[in-house]
Structures are given as structure tokens and as C-alpha cells.
Short mmCIF file of C-alpha atoms in Angstrom, two decimals:
data_model
loop_
_atom_site.label_atom_id
_atom_site.label_comp_id
_atom_site.label_asym_id
_atom_site.label_seq_id
_atom_site.Cartn_x
_atom_site.Cartn_y
_atom_site.Cartn_z
CA MET S 1 23.09 19.74 10.89
CA ILE S 2 21.27 19.40 14.19
CA ILE S 3 20.70 15.79 15.23
CA TYR S 4 17.86 15.47 17.71
CA GLU S 5 15.23 13.10 19.02
CA ALA S 6 11.91 14.18 17.55
CA LYS S 7 9.86 12.72 20.41
CA ASN S 8 11.86 14.51 23.09
CA TRP S 9 9.84 17.74 23.13
CA PHE S 10 11.36 19.41 26.19
CA GLY S 11 14.83 18.14 25.38
CA ALA S 12 14.78 20.21 22.19
CA LEU S 13 13.26 23.25 23.89
CA LYS S 14 16.00 23.46 26.49
CA HIS S 15 18.48 24.21 23.69
CA PHE S 16 16.36 27.16 22.54
CA HIS S 17 18.98 29.76 23.44
CA THR S 18 21.95 27.87 21.99
CA SER S 19 20.93 28.11 18.34
CA TYR S 20 22.59 30.88 16.34
CA SER S 21 19.52 31.23 14.12
CA ILE S 22 17.28 31.63 17.16
CA ARG S 23 19.54 34.34 18.57
CA VAL S 24 19.39 36.25 15.28
CA LEU S 25 15.64 35.79 15.17
CA LEU S 26 15.20 37.04 18.73
CA ARG S 27 17.21 40.18 17.95
CA ARG S 28 14.97 40.96 14.99
CA VAL S 29 11.84 40.25 17.01
CA ALA S 30 13.18 42.49 19.78
CA TYR S 31 13.40 45.39 17.32
CA VAL S 32 9.78 44.86 16.30
CA SER S 33 8.72 44.52 19.93
CA GLY S 34 10.50 47.75 20.82
CA TYR S 35 8.75 49.47 17.94
CA GLY S 36 5.41 48.17 19.25
CA ILE S 37 6.18 49.36 22.78
CA LEU S 38 7.04 52.82 21.48
CA LEU S 39 3.78 53.10 19.52
CA THR S 40 1.78 51.84 22.50
CA LEU S 41 3.34 54.38 24.88
CA ILE S 42 2.64 57.16 22.39
CA ASP S 43 -0.97 56.03 22.00
CA GLN S 44 -1.59 55.65 25.72
CA HIS S 45 0.20 58.75 26.99
CA VAL S 46 0.77 61.24 24.17
CA VAL S 47 -1.70 61.14 21.30
CA ASP S 48 -4.36 58.74 20.14
CA ILE S 49 -3.13 56.73 17.16
CA HIS S 50 -5.90 56.19 14.68
CA VAL S 51 -5.64 54.45 11.32
CA PRO S 52 -8.37 54.49 8.64
CA PHE S 53 -8.66 50.68 8.44
CA ASP S 54 -9.54 47.89 10.82
CA GLY S 55 -8.28 44.39 11.51
CA THR S 56 -10.27 42.81 8.69
CA LEU S 57 -7.84 44.10 6.08
CA PHE S 58 -4.89 42.78 8.04
CA SER S 59 -6.58 39.41 8.43
CA LEU S 60 -6.85 39.16 4.64
CA LEU S 61 -3.26 40.28 4.22
CA GLY S 62 -2.19 37.74 6.84
CA ILE S 63 -3.85 34.92 4.90
CA THR S 64 -2.11 36.02 1.71
CA LEU S 65 1.23 36.26 3.49
CA SER S 66 0.74 32.83 5.05
CA LEU S 67 0.18 31.25 1.64
CA LEU S 68 3.31 32.90 0.29
CA LEU S 69 5.35 31.67 3.25
CA VAL S 70 4.04 28.12 2.86
CA PHE S 71 5.11 28.12 -0.78
CA ARG S 72 8.45 29.68 0.17
CA THR S 73 9.18 27.09 2.85
CA ASN S 74 8.12 24.17 0.65
CA THR S 75 10.36 25.40 -2.16
CA ALA S 76 13.32 25.73 0.21
CA TYR S 77 12.74 22.28 1.70
CA ASP S 78 12.51 20.76 -1.78
CA ARG S 79 16.02 22.06 -2.44
CA PHE S 80 17.22 20.70 0.92
CA TRP S 81 15.71 17.27 0.30
CA GLU S 82 16.99 17.14 -3.28
CA GLY S 83 20.49 17.79 -1.97
CA ARG S 84 20.13 15.03 0.62
CA ARG S 85 18.75 12.66 -2.01
CA GLN S 86 21.71 13.27 -4.31
CA TRP S 87 24.19 12.56 -1.52
CA GLY S 88 22.23 9.44 -0.63
CA LEU S 89 22.65 8.31 -4.23
CA LEU S 90 26.37 9.03 -3.98
CA VAL S 91 26.58 6.74 -0.96
CA ASN S 92 24.70 3.99 -2.77
CA TYR S 93 26.63 4.23 -6.03
CA SER S 94 29.97 4.34 -4.21
CA ARG S 95 29.17 1.18 -2.29
CA ASN S 96 27.73 -0.60 -5.32
CA LEU S 97 30.73 0.22 -7.47
CA ALA S 98 33.10 -0.88 -4.70
CA VAL S 99 31.24 -4.20 -4.40
CA LEU S 100 31.39 -4.68 -8.18
CA LEU S 101 35.12 -3.95 -8.27
CA ASP S 102 35.72 -6.25 -5.32
CA GLY S 103 34.12 -9.07 -7.29
CA LEU S 104 36.04 -8.30 -10.49
CA LEU S 105 39.49 -7.68 -9.05
CA PRO S 106 41.56 -10.63 -7.81
CA ASP S 107 42.66 -10.51 -4.20
CA GLU S 108 46.31 -10.05 -5.20
CA ALA S 109 45.53 -6.90 -7.26
CA LEU S 110 46.36 -4.74 -4.28
CA ALA S 111 47.48 -1.70 -6.28
CA ASN S 112 44.17 -1.50 -8.12
CA ARG S 113 42.18 -2.05 -4.93
CA VAL S 114 44.05 0.72 -3.15
CA PHE S 115 43.59 3.06 -6.09
CA PHE S 116 39.84 2.56 -6.33
CA ALA S 117 39.27 2.69 -2.57
CA ARG S 118 41.16 5.96 -2.26
CA THR S 119 39.81 7.56 -5.42
CA LEU S 120 36.18 6.79 -4.60
CA SER S 121 36.57 8.20 -1.10
CA ASN S 122 38.48 11.20 -2.47
CA PHE S 123 35.64 11.90 -4.89
CA ALA S 124 33.11 12.29 -2.05
CA LEU S 125 35.47 14.48 0.00
CA ALA S 126 36.37 16.59 -3.04
CA LEU S 127 32.71 17.06 -3.93
CA LYS S 128 32.01 18.22 -0.39
CA GLY S 129 34.78 20.81 -0.60
CA HIS S 130 33.74 21.79 -4.13
CA LEU S 131 30.24 22.62 -2.87
CA ARG S 132 31.55 24.52 0.13
CA THR S 133 34.63 26.70 0.48
CA GLY S 134 37.07 24.65 -1.59
CA VAL S 135 38.72 21.24 -1.60
CA ASP S 136 41.05 20.60 1.34
CA MET S 137 43.88 18.58 -0.16
CA ALA S 138 44.97 17.43 3.32
CA GLU S 139 41.77 15.35 3.55
CA LEU S 140 42.53 13.35 0.41
CA GLU S 141 44.55 10.13 0.22
CA ASP S 142 47.46 9.54 -2.12
CA MET S 143 46.26 7.46 -5.08
CA GLY S 144 49.69 6.72 -6.47
CA ASN S 145 51.71 8.07 -9.43
CA ASP S 146 51.77 11.53 -7.82
CA GLU S 147 48.18 12.11 -8.95
CA LEU S 148 47.33 13.80 -5.66
CA LYS S 149 49.98 16.48 -6.23
CA THR S 150 48.52 17.40 -9.61
CA LEU S 151 44.91 17.80 -8.40
CA PRO S 152 45.31 21.48 -7.30
CA ASP S 153 46.13 22.32 -10.93
CA TYR S 154 42.52 21.57 -11.90
CA ALA S 155 39.63 23.96 -11.31
CA HIS S 156 37.08 21.14 -11.05
CA ILE S 157 38.69 18.44 -8.91
CA PRO S 158 35.68 16.03 -8.81
CA SER S 159 35.71 15.87 -12.61
CA ARG S 160 39.45 15.17 -12.59
CA LEU S 161 38.95 12.31 -10.13
CA ALA S 162 36.18 10.93 -12.35
CA ALA S 163 38.57 11.10 -15.32
CA LEU S 164 41.22 9.18 -13.36
CA LEU S 165 38.65 6.50 -12.54
CA MET S 166 37.74 6.11 -16.21
CA ARG S 167 41.40 5.86 -17.19
CA ARG S 168 41.92 3.04 -14.70
CA PHE S 169 38.76 1.27 -15.90
CA GLN S 170 40.11 1.33 -19.43
CA ALA S 171 43.45 0.01 -18.19
CA LEU S 172 41.67 -2.89 -16.47
CA ARG S 173 39.94 -3.71 -19.76
CA GLN S 174 43.23 -3.70 -21.64
CA ASP S 175 44.77 -5.95 -19.00
CA GLY S 176 41.88 -8.37 -19.36
CA LEU S 177 40.62 -7.95 -15.77
CA VAL S 178 37.23 -6.71 -17.00
CA ASN S 179 35.39 -7.47 -20.22
CA ASP S 180 33.21 -5.23 -22.38
CA ALA S 181 30.01 -6.20 -20.56
CA ASP S 182 31.59 -5.35 -17.19
CA LEU S 183 32.83 -2.03 -18.55
CA ILE S 184 29.31 -1.10 -19.70
CA THR S 185 28.00 -1.72 -16.18
CA ILE S 186 30.88 0.22 -14.64
CA ARG S 187 30.21 3.18 -16.94
CA LEU S 188 26.66 3.44 -15.61
CA TYR S 189 28.00 3.95 -12.08
CA HIS S 190 30.69 6.30 -13.34
CA GLN S 191 28.16 8.47 -15.17
CA ALA S 192 26.04 8.59 -12.01
CA PHE S 193 28.91 10.26 -10.13
CA LEU S 194 29.03 13.09 -12.65
CA ASP S 195 25.24 13.36 -12.74
CA ILE S 196 25.17 13.74 -8.95
CA THR S 197 27.85 16.41 -9.15
CA GLY S 198 25.88 18.33 -11.76
CA SER S 199 22.68 18.10 -9.72
CA CYS S 200 24.39 19.43 -6.61
CA GLU S 201 25.95 22.27 -8.58
CA ARG S 202 22.52 23.12 -9.99
CA ILE S 203 21.10 23.43 -6.47
CA LYS S 204 24.06 25.50 -5.28
CA LYS S 205 24.23 27.87 -8.25
CA THR S 206 20.49 28.41 -8.76
CA PRO S 207 19.15 30.24 -5.71
CA ILE S 208 15.58 31.36 -5.19
CA PRO S 209 14.97 34.30 -7.58
CA PHE S 210 15.89 37.57 -5.90
CA SER S 211 12.65 39.32 -6.83
CA TYR S 212 10.62 36.59 -5.10
CA SER S 213 12.75 36.62 -1.95
CA PHE S 214 12.77 40.43 -1.88
CA PHE S 215 8.99 40.62 -2.28
CA ILE S 216 8.33 38.31 0.68
CA LYS S 217 10.82 40.11 2.92
CA LEU S 218 9.30 43.48 2.00
CA PHE S 219 5.78 42.13 2.59
CA ILE S 220 6.74 40.82 6.04
CA THR S 221 8.49 44.08 6.95
CA LEU S 222 5.50 46.23 6.01
CA TYR S 223 3.12 43.84 7.74
CA VAL S 224 4.93 43.80 11.10
CA LEU S 225 5.43 47.58 10.96
CA LEU S 226 1.77 48.34 10.26
CA ILE S 227 0.06 45.77 12.45
CA PRO S 228 0.86 47.58 15.76
CA LEU S 229 -1.00 50.61 14.41
CA VAL S 230 -4.16 48.51 14.22
CA LEU S 231 -3.70 46.54 17.43
CA VAL S 232 -2.77 49.42 19.70
CA SER S 233 -6.13 51.19 19.41
CA ASN S 234 -8.12 48.03 20.11
CA TYR S 235 -5.96 46.05 22.52
CA GLY S 236 -3.72 48.59 24.22
CA TYR S 237 -0.70 47.06 25.88
CA PHE S 238 -1.74 43.54 24.85
CA GLY S 239 -1.03 44.64 21.30
CA ILE S 240 2.68 44.48 22.17
CA VAL S 241 2.38 40.76 22.88
CA ALA S 242 0.37 40.15 19.70
CA THR S 243 2.88 42.09 17.59
CA THR S 244 5.82 40.17 19.10
CA LEU S 245 4.21 36.79 18.44
CA ALA S 246 3.30 37.72 14.87
CA ALA S 247 6.83 38.94 14.19
CA TYR S 248 8.32 35.77 15.70
CA ALA S 249 6.20 33.52 13.51
CA LEU S 250 6.57 35.42 10.23
CA ILE S 251 10.24 36.32 10.48
CA GLY S 252 11.11 32.87 11.83
CA ILE S 253 9.49 31.03 8.92
CA GLU S 254 11.26 33.26 6.41
CA MET S 255 14.61 32.66 8.15
CA ILE S 256 14.04 28.90 8.03
CA GLY S 257 13.54 29.15 4.28
CA ASP S 258 16.70 31.23 3.90
CA GLU S 259 18.75 28.69 5.84
CA ILE S 260 17.64 25.41 4.29
CA GLU S 261 17.50 26.60 0.67
CA GLU S 262 21.32 26.33 0.57
CA PRO S 263 21.82 22.79 1.94
CA PHE S 264 25.56 22.47 1.29
CA GLY S 265 26.80 25.22 3.60
CA LEU S 266 27.94 25.17 7.22
CA ASP S 267 24.83 26.53 8.91
CA CYS S 268 23.34 24.58 11.80
CA ASN S 269 20.63 23.00 9.67
CA ASP S 270 22.65 22.29 6.54
CA LEU S 271 23.50 18.77 5.41
CA PRO S 272 26.35 16.95 7.25
CA LEU S 273 28.39 16.45 4.10
CA ASN S 274 31.59 15.69 5.97
CA GLN S 275 30.02 12.85 7.92
CA ILE S 276 28.48 11.40 4.75
CA ALA S 277 31.80 11.62 2.88
CA GLN S 278 33.70 10.02 5.75
CA ASN S 279 31.12 7.25 5.86
CA ILE S 280 31.69 6.59 2.15
CA ARG S 281 35.43 6.51 2.81
CA ARG S 282 35.09 3.89 5.53
CA ASN S 283 32.67 1.78 3.51
CA VAL S 284 34.65 1.57 0.26
CA HIS S 285 37.89 0.81 2.08
CA GLU S 286 36.20 -1.97 4.01
CA ILE S 287 34.52 -3.44 0.90
CA LEU S 288 37.78 -3.46 -1.09
CA SER S 289 39.71 -4.81 1.92
CA VAL S 290 42.00 -1.79 2.07
CA LYS S 291 43.02 -0.01 5.26
CA PRO S 292 42.55 3.79 5.16
CA SER S 293 45.76 5.73 4.76
CA THR S 294 47.35 6.97 7.97
CA THR S 295 48.74 9.98 6.12
CA VAL S 296 45.40 11.77 6.22
CA LEU S 297 46.13 14.09 9.10
CA ALA S 298 43.38 16.64 8.64
CA LYS S 299 41.00 16.84 11.56
CA PRO S 300 37.48 16.16 10.27
CA GLU S 301 35.26 19.17 10.58
CA VAL S 302 32.20 18.88 12.77
CA ASP S 303 29.12 19.80 10.77
CA TYR S 304 26.46 18.40 13.02
CA ILE S 305 25.18 19.21 16.49
CA LYS S 306 23.60 16.50 18.62
CA VAL S 307 20.76 17.70 20.83
CA ASN S 308 19.91 15.41 23.76
#
């Protein structure tokens, strides 16, 4: 994710060339611009290019395309914001559950405190990996009883961690550390973890329908290929500039939608899941008065870019 200061207009513009998405966009726009230059040279020096329709038709098509792109971008941003909202809930529920456990567990119950601090932080890190390329076991902390070694045997590691949490909650009830009323409250937080996981999986596994995405891309392609034919006869060489700007705007908006509709990836504008998970890890360890394990040797991935 790109972290920037919204009010620093020129500070953001100076990083124009450093964005991978911008470089891809400029290559695509360059192809369209080259196509426009070729048509203009043919019209000016070889043969007059004449099409049986004027700019009015393309104005109407442009309005239609703009409405489609607005809907496309809004739909993609809804998915992005829903993903961020779910991870915000994960932060809140992790902290709230850690505070509740800190109040229920006596100070001398170090083993239980360590288990819950490490398992809650492991859940966030495992969910991050589950939504990306896979869970990195080197990021997770040992929870005791060799549970960490058995996690790779499970296809859905976040669910396994949730099951381990529930087992320990039941053990606390049997030991008399929590009563039935406390367990009911704890179960609400526990269920929220699985609900968040399901919501994130729904976003990840339900992309924008292919027919809709294909239709918009085809519409944009035909539009930017046909518009130079109209502009060249009326505007000459200036039609090249108009074609380039139109291609930049239309293709750029579509690329933005493509990038943010999958918020859990590693693109520049995707959510910084690693930073959020590490923040949860620090918070729950601090709340439960447990120092983070020094055995976690994995170097945290950088999934944000700060623009000054």
C-alpha cells in the first residue's frame, strides 16, 4: 500500500515514474499514441481518412463508457474498503479479547497468558498468509505442546488456530478460571474471528464477473481504436494529443479497478496486511504482559511504500 500525504500535491506527482502501475499504463498509452500517430501521418500525407460518422456519436459513447467505468471503480473500491473494514474488526476483536482475558486470568497464569498472546497474534499472521501466497510458518510463535509443528498438516490454518483457542477456553472453564457467563462473552469474540475469515475469503474468491470485466475492456479497446479516425479529419495532428489523453484516462481508470478489486495481494495499492498483523501481535502481547518470542526470525515483508 502506498502511504502518502494527501495535501502534498507535488510531492505525490514527483513519484509519478516510480509506480509500477503507472509504467504499465504508460506503455499501453504509448501503443495507442503510436497508433494515432500512424493514422495521422497516413491522413496527412497518403490518403484522406474519412469515416461515415461524426464526433456526436463518440460523445454519446463516451458518456456511456464513463458511466460504466464509474460503476466499475465504485464496485472495486467497495471490495477494497470491505477488506479493510474486516481487518479493522480483526484488530478490534483481538484487542478486546486480549483485554478480557487479561482481566480474567490471574497474573501468575503465565502459561495461559503466553498461549493466548501467541495464538491471537498467530491467527492474524496466518490469515494474512492464507489470503496471499500461503502461511509462512517462520512468522508464527510457538504456542506450546508442539502445536506449531502440527499446523502445516492442516489445509486451513486459521480455522485450526481458532479450534485451539476454543479448546483452551473450555479448559479454563473446567479449571474454574472462567464461568459460564464469561464463556458466552468469549464465544462472541471467537465467532467474530471466523466470521472475519469467511468474509475475507468471500472477497478473495468472488472476483468481478468475467463477462462484465471483458465487456468494459472490449468497449475501451474499440473506443480508443476508433476515436483517432474521427479526430484526425477534424483536428489533424492535435488529434494525437486528444487520443493520448483519452486513452490515459480510460485505461487508467480500468487499471485502478483491476488493482484494488483484489485488496489482499501484494500490489502497490493493496492493503498492508503484514503491518496490521504485526500491530495486532504487538498489542496483544503488551495487553497480556507477555514479551514477544525472540525465536521469530522471519524478516517482516514490506507491503507499503511511503511517499514523501
